[in-house]
Short mmCIF file of C-alpha atoms in Angstrom, two decimals:
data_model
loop_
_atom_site.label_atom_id
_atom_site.label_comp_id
_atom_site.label_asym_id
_atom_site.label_seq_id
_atom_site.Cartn_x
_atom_site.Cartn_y
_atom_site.Cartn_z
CA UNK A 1 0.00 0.00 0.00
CA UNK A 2 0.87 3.45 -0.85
CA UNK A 3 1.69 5.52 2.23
CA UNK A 4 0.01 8.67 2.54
CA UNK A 5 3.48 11.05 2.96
CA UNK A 6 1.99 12.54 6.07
CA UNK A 7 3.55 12.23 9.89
CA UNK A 8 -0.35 12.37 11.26
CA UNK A 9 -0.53 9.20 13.44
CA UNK A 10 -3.90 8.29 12.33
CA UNK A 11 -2.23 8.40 8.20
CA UNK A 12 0.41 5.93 9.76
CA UNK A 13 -2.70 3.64 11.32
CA UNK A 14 -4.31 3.91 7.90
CA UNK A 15 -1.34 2.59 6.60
CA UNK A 16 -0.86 -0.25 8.82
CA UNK A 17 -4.36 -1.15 8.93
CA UNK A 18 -6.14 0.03 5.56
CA UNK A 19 -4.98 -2.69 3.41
CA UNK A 20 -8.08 -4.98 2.54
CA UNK A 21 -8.53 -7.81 4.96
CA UNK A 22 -6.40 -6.56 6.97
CA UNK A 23 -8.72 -5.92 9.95
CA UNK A 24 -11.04 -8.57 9.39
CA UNK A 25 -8.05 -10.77 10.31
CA UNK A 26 -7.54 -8.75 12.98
CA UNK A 27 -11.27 -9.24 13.97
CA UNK A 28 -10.63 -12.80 13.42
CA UNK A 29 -7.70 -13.29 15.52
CA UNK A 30 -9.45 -11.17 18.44
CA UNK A 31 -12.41 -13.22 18.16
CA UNK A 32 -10.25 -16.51 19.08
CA UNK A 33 -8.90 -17.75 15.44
CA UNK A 34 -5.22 -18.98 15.63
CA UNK A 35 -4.39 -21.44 12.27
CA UNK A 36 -4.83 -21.14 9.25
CA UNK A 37 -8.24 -23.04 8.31
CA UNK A 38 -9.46 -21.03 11.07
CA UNK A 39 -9.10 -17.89 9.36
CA UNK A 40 -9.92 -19.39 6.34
CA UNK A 41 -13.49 -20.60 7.30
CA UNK A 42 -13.73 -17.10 9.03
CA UNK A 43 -12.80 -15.38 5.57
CA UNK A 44 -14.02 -17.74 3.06
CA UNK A 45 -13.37 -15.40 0.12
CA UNK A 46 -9.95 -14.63 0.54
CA UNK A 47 -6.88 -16.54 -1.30
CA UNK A 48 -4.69 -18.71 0.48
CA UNK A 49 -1.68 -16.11 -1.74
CA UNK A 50 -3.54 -13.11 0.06
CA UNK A 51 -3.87 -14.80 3.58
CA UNK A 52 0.04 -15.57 3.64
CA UNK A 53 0.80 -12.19 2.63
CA UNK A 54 -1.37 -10.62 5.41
CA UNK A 55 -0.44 -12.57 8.02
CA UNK A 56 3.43 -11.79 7.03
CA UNK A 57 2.29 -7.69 6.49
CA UNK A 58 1.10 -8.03 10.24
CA UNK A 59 4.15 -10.03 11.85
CA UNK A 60 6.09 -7.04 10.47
CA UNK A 61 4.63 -4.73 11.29
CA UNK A 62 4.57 -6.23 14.99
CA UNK A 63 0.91 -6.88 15.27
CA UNK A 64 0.84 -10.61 15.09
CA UNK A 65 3.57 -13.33 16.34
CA UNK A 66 4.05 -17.07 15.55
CA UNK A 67 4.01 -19.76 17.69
CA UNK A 68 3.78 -23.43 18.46
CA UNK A 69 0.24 -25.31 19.90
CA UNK A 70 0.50 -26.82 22.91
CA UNK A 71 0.43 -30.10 21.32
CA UNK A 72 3.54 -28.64 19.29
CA UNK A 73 2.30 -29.84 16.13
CA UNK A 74 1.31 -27.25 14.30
CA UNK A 75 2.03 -23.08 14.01
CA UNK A 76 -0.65 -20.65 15.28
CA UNK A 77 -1.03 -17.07 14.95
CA UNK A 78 -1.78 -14.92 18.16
CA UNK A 79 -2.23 -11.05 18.73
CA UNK A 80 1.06 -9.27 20.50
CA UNK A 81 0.31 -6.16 22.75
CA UNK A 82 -0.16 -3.66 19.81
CA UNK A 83 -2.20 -6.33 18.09
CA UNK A 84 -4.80 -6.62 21.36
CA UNK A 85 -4.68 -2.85 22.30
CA UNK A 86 -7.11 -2.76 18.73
CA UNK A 87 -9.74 -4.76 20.03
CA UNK A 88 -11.76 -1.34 20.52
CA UNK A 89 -10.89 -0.08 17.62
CA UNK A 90 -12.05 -2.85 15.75
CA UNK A 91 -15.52 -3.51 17.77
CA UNK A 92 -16.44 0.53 17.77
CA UNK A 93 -15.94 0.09 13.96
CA UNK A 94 -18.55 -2.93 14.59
CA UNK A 95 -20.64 -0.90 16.57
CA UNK A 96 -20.98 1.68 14.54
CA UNK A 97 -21.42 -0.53 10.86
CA UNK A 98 -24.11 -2.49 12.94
CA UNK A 99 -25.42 1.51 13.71
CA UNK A 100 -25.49 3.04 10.46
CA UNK A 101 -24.77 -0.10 7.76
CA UNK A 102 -26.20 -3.15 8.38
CA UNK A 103 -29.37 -1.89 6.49
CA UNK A 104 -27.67 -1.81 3.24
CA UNK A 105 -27.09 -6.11 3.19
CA UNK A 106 -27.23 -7.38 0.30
CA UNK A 107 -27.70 -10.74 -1.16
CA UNK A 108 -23.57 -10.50 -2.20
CA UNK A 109 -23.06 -9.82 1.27
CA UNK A 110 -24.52 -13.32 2.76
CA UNK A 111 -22.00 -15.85 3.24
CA UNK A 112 -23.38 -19.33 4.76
CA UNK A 113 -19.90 -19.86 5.70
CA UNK A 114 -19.06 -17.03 7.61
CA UNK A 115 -22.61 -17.15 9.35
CA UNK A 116 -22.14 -20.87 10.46
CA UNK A 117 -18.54 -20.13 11.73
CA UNK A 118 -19.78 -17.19 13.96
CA UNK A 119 -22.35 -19.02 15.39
CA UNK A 120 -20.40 -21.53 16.40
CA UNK A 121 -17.99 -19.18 17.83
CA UNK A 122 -20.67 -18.30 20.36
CA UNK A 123 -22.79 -21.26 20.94
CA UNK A 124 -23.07 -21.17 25.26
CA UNK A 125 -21.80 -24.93 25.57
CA UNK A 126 -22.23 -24.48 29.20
CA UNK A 127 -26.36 -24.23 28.31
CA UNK A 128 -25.77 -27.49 26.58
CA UNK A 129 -25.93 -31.05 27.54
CA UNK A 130 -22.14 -32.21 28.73
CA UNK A 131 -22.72 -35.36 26.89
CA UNK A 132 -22.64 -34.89 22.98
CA UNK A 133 -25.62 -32.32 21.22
CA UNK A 134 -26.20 -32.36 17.71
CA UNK A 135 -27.42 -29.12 15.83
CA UNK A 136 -28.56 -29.74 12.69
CA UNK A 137 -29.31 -26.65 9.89
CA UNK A 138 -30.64 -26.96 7.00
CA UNK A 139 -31.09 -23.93 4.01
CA UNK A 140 -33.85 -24.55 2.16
CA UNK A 141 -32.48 -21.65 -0.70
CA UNK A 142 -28.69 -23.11 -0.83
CA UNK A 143 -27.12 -25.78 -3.31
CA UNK A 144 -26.43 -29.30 -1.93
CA UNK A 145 -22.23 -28.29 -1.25
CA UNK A 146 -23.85 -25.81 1.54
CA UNK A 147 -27.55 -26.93 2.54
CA UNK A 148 -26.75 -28.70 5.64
CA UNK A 149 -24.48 -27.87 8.34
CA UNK A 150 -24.18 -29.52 11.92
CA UNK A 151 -22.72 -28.28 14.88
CA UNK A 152 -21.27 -31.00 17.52
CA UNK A 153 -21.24 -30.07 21.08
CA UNK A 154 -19.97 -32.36 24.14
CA UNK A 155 -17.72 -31.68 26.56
CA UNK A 156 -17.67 -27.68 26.34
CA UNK A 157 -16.08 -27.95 22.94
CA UNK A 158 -17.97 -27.70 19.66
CA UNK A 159 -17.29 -28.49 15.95
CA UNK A 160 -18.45 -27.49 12.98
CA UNK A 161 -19.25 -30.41 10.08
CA UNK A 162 -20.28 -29.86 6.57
CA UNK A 163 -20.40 -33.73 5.98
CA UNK A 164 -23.26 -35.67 8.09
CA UNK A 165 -21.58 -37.33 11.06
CA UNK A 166 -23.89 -39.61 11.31
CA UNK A 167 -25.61 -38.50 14.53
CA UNK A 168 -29.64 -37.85 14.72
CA UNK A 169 -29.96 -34.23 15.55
CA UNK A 170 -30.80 -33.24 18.98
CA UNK A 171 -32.71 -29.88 17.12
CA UNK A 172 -33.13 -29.19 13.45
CA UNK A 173 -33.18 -25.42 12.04
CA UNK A 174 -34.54 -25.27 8.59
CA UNK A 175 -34.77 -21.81 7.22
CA UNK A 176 -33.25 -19.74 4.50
CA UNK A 177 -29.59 -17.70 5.00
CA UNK A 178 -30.97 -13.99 4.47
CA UNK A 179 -33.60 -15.43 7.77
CA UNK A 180 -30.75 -17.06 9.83
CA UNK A 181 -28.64 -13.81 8.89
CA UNK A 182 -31.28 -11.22 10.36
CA UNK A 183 -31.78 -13.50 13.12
CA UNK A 184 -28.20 -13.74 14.14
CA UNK A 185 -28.19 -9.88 13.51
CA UNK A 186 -31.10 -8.91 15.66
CA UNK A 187 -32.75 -7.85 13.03
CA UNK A 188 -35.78 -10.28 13.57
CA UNK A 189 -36.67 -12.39 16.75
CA UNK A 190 -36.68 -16.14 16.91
CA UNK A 191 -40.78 -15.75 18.00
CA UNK A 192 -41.01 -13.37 14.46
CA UNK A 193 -38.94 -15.54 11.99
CA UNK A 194 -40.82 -18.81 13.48
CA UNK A 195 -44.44 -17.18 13.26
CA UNK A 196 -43.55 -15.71 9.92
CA UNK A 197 -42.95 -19.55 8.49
CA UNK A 198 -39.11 -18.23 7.69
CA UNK A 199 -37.74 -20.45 10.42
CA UNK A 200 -38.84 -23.72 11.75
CA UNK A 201 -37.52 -25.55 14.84
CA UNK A 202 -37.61 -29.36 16.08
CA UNK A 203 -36.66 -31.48 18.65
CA UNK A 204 -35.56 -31.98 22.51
CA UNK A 205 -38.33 -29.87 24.19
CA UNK A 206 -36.19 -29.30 26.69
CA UNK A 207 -33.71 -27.97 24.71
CA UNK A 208 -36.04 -26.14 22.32
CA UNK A 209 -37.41 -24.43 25.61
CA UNK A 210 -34.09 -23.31 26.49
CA UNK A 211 -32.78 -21.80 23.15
CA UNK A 212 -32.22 -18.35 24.02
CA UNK A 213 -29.77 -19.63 26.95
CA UNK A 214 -27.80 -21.57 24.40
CA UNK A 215 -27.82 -19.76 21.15
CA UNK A 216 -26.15 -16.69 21.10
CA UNK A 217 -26.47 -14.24 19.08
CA UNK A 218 -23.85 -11.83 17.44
CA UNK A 219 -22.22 -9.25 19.87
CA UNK A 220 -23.71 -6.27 17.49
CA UNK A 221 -27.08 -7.39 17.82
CA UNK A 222 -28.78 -5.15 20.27
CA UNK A 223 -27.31 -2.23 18.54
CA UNK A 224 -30.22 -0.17 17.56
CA UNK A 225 -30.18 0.85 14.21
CA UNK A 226 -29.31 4.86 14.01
CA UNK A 227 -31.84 7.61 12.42
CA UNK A 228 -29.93 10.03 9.77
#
């Protein structure tokens, strides 16, 4: 990127930061992400040329440092001090897109992908069952490669399938992705999408009663939408 020839410390943030995907990795990474199919199923679009080169643009620039796993066999990606001192940054620019933005979704904008990755990110496993929960989600509007998605919980960890695993669903979610989107969004309640015919649930009653406890929402969602 270009620099902007100007000593103003917010032109030397642009600069660090403005390249594209550069803070959606960022958001990534602060949102728990730490290899590299983690940030790719977090930014489906981008190349695995561009991803390299990112992650490389922010190790020099001293935002993000390599390391080992625990397990020591493979490398992960995690925030250093200037890379964590943007979390508000990065959420106030969430704040405010969810404020003044989110209206203007379009249909290029959905990504089943993304969506399924973020809600796993904050599905309340602690809500959950300790012994294994199956979540299953179907999109009526989607192609076969990306109609059905299940979510496996047990044990306070979850994972994310986009082949069956075999396992009857403990609750099915068949909707469409623009529904699911809002939904996740707060832009329509679970009661509206359901009476609507958008969204139907089955299942465990008792974990159908208990939904709201379990299936989080994203962090923007009780933003209220600002009047120009």
């Amino acid at each position: 990127m270009k620099g902007y020839g100007q000593f103003c410390p917010i032109a030397k943030a642009c600069e660090a930061l403005g390249e594209r995907w550069t803070l959606l990795l960022i958001r990534e990474l602060l949102c728990g992400s730490r290899r590299y199919n983690d940030f790719k199923r977090g930014l489906p679009l981008i190349s695995p040329t561009m991803l390299s080169q990112r992650l490389n643009v922010l190790q020099d620039r001293g935002l993000v440092e390599p390391k080992r796993s625990e397990d020591n066999k493979s490398r992960e990606y995690h925030l250093t001090q200037a890379g964590l001192e943007l979390e508000p940054i990065v959420m106030g620019l969430g704040e405010w897109g969810a404020r003044w933005i989110r209206s203007q979704m379009s249909d290029d904008d959905l990504s089943v992908e993304l969506l399924m990755w973020d809600m796993r990110r904050t599905i309340n496993c602690s809500a959950l069952p300790r012994a294994r929960t199956v979540l299953h989600f179907e999109f009526k509007d989607l192609d076969r490669t990306y109609k059905h998605w299940w979510m496996l919980a047990e044990n306070s960890e979850i994972d994310l399938c986009v082949d069956d695993p075999g396992f009857d669903p403990d609750v099915y979610f068949f909707s469409d992705l623009r529904t699911m989107t809002e939904l996740w969004l707060g832009d329509v309640s679970l009661a509206g999408a359901e009476k609507s015919g958008k969204l139907v649930i089955k299942g465990s009653s008792q974990l159908m009663r208990n939904i709201p406890e379990w299936l989080m929402f994203s962090g923007f969602a009780n933003i209220e939408r600002g009047v120009a």
